[in-house]
mmCIF file with all atom_site columns, C-alpha atoms in Angstrom:
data_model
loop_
_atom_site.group_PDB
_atom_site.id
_atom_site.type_symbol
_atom_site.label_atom_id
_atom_site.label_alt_id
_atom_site.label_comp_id
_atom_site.label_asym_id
_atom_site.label_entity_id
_atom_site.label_seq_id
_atom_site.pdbx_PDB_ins_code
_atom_site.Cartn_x
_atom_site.Cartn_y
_atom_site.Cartn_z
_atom_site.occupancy
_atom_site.B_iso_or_equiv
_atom_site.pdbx_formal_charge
_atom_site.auth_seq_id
_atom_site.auth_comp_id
_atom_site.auth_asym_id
_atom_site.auth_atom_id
_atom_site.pdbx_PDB_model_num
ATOM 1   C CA . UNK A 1 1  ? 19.861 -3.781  16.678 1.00 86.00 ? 1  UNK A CA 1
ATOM 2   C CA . UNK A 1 2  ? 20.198 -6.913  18.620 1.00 94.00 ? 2  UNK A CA 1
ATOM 3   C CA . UNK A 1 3  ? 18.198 -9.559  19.621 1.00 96.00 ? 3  UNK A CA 1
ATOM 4   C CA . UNK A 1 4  ? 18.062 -11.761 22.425 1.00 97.00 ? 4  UNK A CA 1
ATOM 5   C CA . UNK A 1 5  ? 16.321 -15.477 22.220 1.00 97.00 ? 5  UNK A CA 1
ATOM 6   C CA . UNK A 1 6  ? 15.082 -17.159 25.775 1.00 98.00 ? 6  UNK A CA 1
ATOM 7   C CA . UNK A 1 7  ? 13.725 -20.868 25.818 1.00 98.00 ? 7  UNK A CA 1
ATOM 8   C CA . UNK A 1 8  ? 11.572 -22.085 28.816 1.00 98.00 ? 8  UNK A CA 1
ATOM 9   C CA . UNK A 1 9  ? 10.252 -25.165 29.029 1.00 98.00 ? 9  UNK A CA 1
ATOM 10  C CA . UNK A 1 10 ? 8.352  -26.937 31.790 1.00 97.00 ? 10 UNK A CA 1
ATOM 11  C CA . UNK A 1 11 ? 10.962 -28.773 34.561 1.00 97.00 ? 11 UNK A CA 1
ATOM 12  C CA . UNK A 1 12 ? 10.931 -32.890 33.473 1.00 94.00 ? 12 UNK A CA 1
ATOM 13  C CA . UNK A 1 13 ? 9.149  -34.113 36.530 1.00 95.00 ? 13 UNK A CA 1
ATOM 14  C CA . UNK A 1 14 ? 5.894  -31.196 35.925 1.00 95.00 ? 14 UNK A CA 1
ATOM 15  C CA . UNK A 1 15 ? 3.117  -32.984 34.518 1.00 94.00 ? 15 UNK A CA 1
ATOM 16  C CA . UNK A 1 16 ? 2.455  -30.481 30.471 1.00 96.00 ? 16 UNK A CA 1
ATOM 17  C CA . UNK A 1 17 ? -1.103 -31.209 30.362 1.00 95.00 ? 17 UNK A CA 1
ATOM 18  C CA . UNK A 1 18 ? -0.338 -28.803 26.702 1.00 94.00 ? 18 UNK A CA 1
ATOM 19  C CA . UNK A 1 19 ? 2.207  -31.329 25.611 1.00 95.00 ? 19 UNK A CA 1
ATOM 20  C CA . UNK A 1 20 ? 0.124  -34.559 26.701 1.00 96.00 ? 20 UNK A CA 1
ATOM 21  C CA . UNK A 1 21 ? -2.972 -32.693 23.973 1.00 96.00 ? 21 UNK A CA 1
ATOM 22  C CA . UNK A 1 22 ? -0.039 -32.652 21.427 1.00 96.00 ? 22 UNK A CA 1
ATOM 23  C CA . UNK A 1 23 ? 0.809  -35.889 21.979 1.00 95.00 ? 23 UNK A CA 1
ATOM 24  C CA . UNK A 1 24 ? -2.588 -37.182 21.936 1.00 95.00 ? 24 UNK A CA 1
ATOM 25  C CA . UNK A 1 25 ? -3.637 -35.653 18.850 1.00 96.00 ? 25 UNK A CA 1
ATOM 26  C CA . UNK A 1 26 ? -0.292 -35.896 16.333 1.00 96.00 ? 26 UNK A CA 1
ATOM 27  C CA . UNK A 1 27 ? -1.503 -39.818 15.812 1.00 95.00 ? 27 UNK A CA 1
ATOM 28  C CA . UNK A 1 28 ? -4.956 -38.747 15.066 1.00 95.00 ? 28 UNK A CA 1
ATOM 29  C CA . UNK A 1 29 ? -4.035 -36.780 12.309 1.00 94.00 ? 29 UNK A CA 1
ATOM 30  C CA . UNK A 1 30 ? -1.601 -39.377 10.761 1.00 95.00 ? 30 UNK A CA 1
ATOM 31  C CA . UNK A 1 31 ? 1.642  -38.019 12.418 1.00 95.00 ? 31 UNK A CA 1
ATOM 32  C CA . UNK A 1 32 ? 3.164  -41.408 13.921 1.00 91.00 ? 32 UNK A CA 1
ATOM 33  C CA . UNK A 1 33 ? 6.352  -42.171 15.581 1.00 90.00 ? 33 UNK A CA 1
ATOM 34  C CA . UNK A 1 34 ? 6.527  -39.420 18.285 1.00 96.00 ? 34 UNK A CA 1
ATOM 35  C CA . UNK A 1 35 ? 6.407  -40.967 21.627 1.00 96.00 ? 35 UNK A CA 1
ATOM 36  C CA . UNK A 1 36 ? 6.143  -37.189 23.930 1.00 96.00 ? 36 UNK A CA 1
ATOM 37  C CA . UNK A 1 37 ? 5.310  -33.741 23.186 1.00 97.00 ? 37 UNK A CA 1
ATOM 38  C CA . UNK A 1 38 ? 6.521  -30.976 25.924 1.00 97.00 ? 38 UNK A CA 1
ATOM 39  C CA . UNK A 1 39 ? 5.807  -27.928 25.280 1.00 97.00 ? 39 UNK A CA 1
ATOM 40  C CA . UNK A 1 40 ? 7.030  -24.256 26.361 1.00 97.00 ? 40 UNK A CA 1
ATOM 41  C CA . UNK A 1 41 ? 7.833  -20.813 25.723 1.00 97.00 ? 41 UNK A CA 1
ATOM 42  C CA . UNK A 1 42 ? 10.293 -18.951 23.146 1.00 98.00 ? 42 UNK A CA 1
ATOM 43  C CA . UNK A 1 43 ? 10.808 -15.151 23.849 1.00 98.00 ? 43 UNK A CA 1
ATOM 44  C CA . UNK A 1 44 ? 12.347 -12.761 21.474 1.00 97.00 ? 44 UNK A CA 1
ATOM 45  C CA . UNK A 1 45 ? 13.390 -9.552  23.078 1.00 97.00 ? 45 UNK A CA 1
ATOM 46  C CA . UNK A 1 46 ? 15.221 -6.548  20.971 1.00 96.00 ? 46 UNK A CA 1
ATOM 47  C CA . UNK A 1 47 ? 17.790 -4.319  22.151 1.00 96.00 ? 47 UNK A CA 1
ATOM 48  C CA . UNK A 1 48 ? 18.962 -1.205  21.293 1.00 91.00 ? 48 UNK A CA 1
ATOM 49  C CA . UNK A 1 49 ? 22.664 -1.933  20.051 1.00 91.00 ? 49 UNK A CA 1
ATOM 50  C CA . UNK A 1 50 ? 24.807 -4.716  20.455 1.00 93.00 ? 50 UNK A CA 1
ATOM 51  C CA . UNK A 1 51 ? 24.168 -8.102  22.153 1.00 95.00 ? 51 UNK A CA 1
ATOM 52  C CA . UNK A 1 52 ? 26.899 -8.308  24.955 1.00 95.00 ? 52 UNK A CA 1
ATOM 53  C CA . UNK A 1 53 ? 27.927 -10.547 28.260 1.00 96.00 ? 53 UNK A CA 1
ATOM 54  C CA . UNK A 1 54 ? 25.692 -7.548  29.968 1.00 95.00 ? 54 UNK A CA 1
ATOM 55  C CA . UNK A 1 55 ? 22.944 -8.058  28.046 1.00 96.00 ? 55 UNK A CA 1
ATOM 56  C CA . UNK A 1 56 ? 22.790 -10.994 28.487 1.00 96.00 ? 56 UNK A CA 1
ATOM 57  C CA . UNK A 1 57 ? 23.304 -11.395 31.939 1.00 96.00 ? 57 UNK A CA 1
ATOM 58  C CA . UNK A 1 58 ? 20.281 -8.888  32.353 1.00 96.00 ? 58 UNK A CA 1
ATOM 59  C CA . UNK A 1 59 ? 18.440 -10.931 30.255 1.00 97.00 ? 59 UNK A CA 1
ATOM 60  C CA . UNK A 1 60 ? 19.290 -14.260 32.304 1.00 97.00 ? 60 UNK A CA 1
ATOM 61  C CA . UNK A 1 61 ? 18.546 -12.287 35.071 1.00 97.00 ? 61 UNK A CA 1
ATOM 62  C CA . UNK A 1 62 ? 14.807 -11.257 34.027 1.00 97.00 ? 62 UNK A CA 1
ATOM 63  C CA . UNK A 1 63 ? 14.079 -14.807 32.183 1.00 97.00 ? 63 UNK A CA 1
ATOM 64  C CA . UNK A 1 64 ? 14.050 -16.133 35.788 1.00 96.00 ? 64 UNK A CA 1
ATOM 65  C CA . UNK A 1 65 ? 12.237 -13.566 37.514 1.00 95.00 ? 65 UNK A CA 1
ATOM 66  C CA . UNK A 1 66 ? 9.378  -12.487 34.877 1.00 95.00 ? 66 UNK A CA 1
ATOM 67  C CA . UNK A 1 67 ? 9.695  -14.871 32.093 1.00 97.00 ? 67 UNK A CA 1
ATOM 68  C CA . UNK A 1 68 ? 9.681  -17.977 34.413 1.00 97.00 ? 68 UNK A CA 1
ATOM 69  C CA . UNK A 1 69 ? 7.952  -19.531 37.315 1.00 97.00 ? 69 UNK A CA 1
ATOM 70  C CA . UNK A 1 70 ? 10.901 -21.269 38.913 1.00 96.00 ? 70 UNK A CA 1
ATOM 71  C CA . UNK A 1 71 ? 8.980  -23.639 40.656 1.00 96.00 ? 71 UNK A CA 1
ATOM 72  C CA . UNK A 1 72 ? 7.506  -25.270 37.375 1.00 97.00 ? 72 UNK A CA 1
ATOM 73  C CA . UNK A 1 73 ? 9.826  -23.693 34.622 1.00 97.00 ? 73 UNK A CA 1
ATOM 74  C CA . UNK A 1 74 ? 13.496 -23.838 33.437 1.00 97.00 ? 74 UNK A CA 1
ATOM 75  C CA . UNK A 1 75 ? 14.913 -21.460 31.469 1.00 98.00 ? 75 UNK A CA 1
ATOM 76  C CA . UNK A 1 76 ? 16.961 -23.790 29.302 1.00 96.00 ? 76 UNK A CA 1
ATOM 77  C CA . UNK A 1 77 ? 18.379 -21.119 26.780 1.00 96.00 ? 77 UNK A CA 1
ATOM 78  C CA . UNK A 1 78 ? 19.799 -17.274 26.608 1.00 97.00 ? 78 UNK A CA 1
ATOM 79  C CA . UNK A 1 79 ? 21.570 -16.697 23.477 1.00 96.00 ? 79 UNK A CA 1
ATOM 80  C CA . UNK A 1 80 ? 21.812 -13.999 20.718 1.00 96.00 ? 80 UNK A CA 1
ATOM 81  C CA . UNK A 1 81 ? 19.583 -14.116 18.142 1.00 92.00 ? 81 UNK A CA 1
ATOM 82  C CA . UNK A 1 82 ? 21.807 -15.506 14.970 1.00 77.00 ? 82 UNK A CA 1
ATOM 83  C CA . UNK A 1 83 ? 21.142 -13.311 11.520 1.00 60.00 ? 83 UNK A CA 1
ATOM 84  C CA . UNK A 1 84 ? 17.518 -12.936 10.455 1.00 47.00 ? 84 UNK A CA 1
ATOM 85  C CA . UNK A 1 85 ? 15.132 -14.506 13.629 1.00 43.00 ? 85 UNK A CA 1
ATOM 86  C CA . UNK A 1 86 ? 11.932 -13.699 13.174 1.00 42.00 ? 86 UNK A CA 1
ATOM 87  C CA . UNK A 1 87 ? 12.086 -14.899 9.607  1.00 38.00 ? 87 UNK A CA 1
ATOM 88  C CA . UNK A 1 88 ? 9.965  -17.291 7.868  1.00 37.00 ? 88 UNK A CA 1
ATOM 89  C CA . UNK A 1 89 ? 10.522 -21.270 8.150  1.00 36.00 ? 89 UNK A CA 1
ATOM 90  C CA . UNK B 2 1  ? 16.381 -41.785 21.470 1.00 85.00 ? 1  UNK B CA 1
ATOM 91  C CA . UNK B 2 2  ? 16.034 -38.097 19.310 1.00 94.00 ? 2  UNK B CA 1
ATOM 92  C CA . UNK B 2 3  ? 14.256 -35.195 20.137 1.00 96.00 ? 3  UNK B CA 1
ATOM 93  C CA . UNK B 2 4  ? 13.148 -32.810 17.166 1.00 97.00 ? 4  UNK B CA 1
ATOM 94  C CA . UNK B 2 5  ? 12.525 -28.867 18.611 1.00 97.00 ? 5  UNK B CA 1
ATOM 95  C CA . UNK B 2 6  ? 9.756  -26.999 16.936 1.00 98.00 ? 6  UNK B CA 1
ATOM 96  C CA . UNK B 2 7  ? 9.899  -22.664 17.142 1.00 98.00 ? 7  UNK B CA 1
ATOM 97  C CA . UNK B 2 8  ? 6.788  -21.417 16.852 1.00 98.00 ? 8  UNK B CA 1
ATOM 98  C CA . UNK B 2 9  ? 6.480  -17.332 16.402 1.00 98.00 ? 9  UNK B CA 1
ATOM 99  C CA . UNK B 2 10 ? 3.600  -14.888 15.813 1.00 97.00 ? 10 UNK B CA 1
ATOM 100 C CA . UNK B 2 11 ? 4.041  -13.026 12.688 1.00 97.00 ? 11 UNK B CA 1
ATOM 101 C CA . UNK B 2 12 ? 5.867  -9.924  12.879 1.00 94.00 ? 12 UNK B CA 1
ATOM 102 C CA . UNK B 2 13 ? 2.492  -7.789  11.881 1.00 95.00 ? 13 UNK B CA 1
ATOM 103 C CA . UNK B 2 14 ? 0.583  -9.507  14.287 1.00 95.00 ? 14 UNK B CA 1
ATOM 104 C CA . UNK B 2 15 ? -0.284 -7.913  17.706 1.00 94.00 ? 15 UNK B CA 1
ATOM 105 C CA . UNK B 2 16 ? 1.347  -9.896  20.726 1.00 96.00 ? 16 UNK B CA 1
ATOM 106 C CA . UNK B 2 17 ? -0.362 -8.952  23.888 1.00 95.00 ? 17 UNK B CA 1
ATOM 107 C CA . UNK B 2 18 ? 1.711  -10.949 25.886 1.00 94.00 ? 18 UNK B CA 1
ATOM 108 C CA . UNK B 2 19 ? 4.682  -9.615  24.417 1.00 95.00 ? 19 UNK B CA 1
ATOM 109 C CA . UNK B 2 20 ? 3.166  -6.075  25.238 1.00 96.00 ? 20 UNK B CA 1
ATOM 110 C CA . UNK B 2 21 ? 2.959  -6.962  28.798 1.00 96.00 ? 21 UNK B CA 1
ATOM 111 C CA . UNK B 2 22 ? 6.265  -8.157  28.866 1.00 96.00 ? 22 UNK B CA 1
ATOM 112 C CA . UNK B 2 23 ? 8.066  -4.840  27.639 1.00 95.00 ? 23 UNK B CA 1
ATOM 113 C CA . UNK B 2 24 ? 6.207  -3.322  30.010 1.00 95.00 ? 24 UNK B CA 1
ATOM 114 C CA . UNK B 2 25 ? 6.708  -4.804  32.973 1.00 96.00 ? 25 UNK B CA 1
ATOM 115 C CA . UNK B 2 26 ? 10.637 -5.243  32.526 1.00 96.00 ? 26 UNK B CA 1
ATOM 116 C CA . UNK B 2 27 ? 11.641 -1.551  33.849 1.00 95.00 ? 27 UNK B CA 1
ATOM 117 C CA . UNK B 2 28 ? 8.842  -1.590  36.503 1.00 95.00 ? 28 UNK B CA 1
ATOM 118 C CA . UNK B 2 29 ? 11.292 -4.453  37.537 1.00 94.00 ? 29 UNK B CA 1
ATOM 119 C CA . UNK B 2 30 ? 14.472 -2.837  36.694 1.00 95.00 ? 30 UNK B CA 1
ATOM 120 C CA . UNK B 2 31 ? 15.193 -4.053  33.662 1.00 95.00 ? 31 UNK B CA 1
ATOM 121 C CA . UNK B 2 32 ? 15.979 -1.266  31.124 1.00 92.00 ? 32 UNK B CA 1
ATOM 122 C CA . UNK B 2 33 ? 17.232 -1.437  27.474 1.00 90.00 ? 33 UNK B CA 1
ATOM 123 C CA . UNK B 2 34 ? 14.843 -3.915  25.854 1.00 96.00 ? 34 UNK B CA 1
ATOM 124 C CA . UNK B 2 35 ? 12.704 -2.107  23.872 1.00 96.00 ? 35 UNK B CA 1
ATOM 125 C CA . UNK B 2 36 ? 10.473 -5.126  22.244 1.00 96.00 ? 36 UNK B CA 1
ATOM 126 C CA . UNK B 2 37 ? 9.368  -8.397  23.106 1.00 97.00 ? 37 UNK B CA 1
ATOM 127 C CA . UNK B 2 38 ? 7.855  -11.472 21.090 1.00 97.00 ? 38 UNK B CA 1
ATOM 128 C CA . UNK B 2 39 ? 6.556  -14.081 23.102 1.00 97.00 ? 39 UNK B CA 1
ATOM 129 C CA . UNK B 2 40 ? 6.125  -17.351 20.854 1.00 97.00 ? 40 UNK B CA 1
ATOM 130 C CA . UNK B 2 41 ? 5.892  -21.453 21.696 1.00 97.00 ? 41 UNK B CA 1
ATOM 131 C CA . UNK B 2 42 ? 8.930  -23.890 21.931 1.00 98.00 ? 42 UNK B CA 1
ATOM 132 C CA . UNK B 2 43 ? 7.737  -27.656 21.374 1.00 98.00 ? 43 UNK B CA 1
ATOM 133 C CA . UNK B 2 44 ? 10.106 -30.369 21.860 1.00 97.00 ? 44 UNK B CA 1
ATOM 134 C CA . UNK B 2 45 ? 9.261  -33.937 20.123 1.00 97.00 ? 45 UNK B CA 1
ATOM 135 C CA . UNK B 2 46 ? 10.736 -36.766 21.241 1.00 96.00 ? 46 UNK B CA 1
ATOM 136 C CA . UNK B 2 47 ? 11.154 -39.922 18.711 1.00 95.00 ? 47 UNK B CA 1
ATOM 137 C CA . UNK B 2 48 ? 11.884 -43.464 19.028 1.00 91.00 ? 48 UNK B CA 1
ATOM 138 C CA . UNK B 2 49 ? 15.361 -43.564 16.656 1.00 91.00 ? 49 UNK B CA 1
ATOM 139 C CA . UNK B 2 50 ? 17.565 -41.113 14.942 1.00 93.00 ? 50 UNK B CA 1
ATOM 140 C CA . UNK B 2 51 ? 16.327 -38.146 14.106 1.00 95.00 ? 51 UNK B CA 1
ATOM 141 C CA . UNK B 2 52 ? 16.522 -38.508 10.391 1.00 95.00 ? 52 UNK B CA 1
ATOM 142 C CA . UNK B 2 53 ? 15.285 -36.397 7.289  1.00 96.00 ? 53 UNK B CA 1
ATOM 143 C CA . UNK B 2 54 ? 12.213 -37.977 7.380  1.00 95.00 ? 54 UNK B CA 1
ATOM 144 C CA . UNK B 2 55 ? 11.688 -37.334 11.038 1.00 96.00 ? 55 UNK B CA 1
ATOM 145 C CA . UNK B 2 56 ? 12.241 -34.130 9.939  1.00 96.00 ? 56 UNK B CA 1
ATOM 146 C CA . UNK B 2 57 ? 10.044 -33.473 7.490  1.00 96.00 ? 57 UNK B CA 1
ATOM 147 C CA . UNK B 2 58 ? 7.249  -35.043 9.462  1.00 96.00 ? 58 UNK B CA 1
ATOM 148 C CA . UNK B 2 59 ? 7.702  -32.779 12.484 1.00 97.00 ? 59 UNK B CA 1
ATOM 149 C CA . UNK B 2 60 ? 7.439  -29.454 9.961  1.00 97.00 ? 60 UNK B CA 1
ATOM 150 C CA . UNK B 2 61 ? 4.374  -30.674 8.442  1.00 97.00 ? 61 UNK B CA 1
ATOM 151 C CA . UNK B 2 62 ? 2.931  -31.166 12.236 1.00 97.00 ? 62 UNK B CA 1
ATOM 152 C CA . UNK B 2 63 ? 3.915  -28.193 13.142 1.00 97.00 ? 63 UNK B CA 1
ATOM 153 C CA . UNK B 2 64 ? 2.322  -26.602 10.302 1.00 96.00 ? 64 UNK B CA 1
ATOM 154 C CA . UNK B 2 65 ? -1.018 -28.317 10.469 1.00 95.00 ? 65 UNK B CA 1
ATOM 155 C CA . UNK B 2 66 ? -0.770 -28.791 14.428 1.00 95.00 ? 66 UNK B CA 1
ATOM 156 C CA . UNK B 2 67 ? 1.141  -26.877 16.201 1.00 97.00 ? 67 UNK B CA 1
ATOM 157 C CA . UNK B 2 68 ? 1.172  -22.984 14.873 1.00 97.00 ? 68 UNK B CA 1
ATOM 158 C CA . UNK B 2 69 ? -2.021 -21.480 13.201 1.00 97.00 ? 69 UNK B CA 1
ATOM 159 C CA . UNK B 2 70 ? -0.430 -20.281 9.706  1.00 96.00 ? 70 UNK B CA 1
ATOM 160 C CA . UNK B 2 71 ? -2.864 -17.325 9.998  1.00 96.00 ? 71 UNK B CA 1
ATOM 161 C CA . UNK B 2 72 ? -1.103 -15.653 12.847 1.00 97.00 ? 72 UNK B CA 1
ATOM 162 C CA . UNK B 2 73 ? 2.113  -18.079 13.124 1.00 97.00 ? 73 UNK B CA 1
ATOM 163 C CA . UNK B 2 74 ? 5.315  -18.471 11.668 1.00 97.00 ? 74 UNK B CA 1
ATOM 164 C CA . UNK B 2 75 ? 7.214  -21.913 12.167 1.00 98.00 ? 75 UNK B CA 1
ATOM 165 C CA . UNK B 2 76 ? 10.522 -20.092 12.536 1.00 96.00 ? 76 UNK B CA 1
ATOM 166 C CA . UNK B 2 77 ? 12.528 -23.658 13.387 1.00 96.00 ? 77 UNK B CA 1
ATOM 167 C CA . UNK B 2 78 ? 12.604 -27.677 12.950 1.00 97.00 ? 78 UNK B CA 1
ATOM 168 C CA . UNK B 2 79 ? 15.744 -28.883 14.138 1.00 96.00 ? 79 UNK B CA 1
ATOM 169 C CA . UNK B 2 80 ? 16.830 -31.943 16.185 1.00 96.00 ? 80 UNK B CA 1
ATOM 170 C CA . UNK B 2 81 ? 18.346 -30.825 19.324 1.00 92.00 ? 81 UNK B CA 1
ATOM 171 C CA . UNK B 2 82 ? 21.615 -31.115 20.282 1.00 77.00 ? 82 UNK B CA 1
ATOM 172 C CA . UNK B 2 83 ? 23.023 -32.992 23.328 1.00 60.00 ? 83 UNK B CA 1
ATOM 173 C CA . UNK B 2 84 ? 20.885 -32.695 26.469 1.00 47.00 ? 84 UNK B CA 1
ATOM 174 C CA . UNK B 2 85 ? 18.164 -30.432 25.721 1.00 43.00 ? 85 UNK B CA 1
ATOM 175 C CA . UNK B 2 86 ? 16.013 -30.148 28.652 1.00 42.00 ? 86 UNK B CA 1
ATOM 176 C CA . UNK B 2 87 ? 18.514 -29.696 31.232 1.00 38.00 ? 87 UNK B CA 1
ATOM 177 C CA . UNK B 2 88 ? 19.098 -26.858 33.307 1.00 37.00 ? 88 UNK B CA 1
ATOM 178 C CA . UNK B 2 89 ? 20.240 -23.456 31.894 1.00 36.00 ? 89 UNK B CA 1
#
């Protein structure tokens, strides 16, 4: 079984109002030396057999018409899962 | 200047809604042969220098305390990413 991994992250030039909290709040709690915090999304989706060019074309395909809002979003990643994802740290 | 990238992941025996609405609303939109979907949170850091061990080390322990709740989370990945993250797919 296969597994497909999809990054989106919010376009540069969209304000992250999530990553700006981040940001604010590492300092606070004694976490110095990070200058910007953007935040987005990480999707894991399973397939039934193999991971192949199909796949993941379908997959390319439906990260930019489900998984993202073009307007605000890139999808900056669609790549099979290496080993064990899922896994602890 | 570095940028660390933080995977954040619920834990496999957790309940992801928005997963769930995701595997079901990829064959309403033509998108067969994905039979599961994990929707998690992708951070990306950016530091002043290097990314070094240290760096490192810091951004797992934020990302521990911070930036997943270990109760439902998993941090699945602390990395510094390569080349010119960000960019378009």
């Amino acid at each position: 079984m296969g597994r497909v991994v999809i990054d989106v992250m919010p376009k540069p030039e969209i304000l992250d109002p999530q990553g700006k909290a981040v940001v604010g709040a590492l300092p606070r709690l004694g976490f110095t030396g990070f200058t910007g915090v953007r935040q987005g999304k990480r999707f894991e989706l399973e397939v039934e057999g193999e991971v192949t060019d199909e796949v993941l074309a379908e997959a390319r395909k439906a990260a930019e018409t489900l998984l993202s809002n073009p307007v605000i979003e890139d999808v900056v990643s669609v790549r099979a899962a290496d080993g064990a994802a899922g896994a602890g740290a």
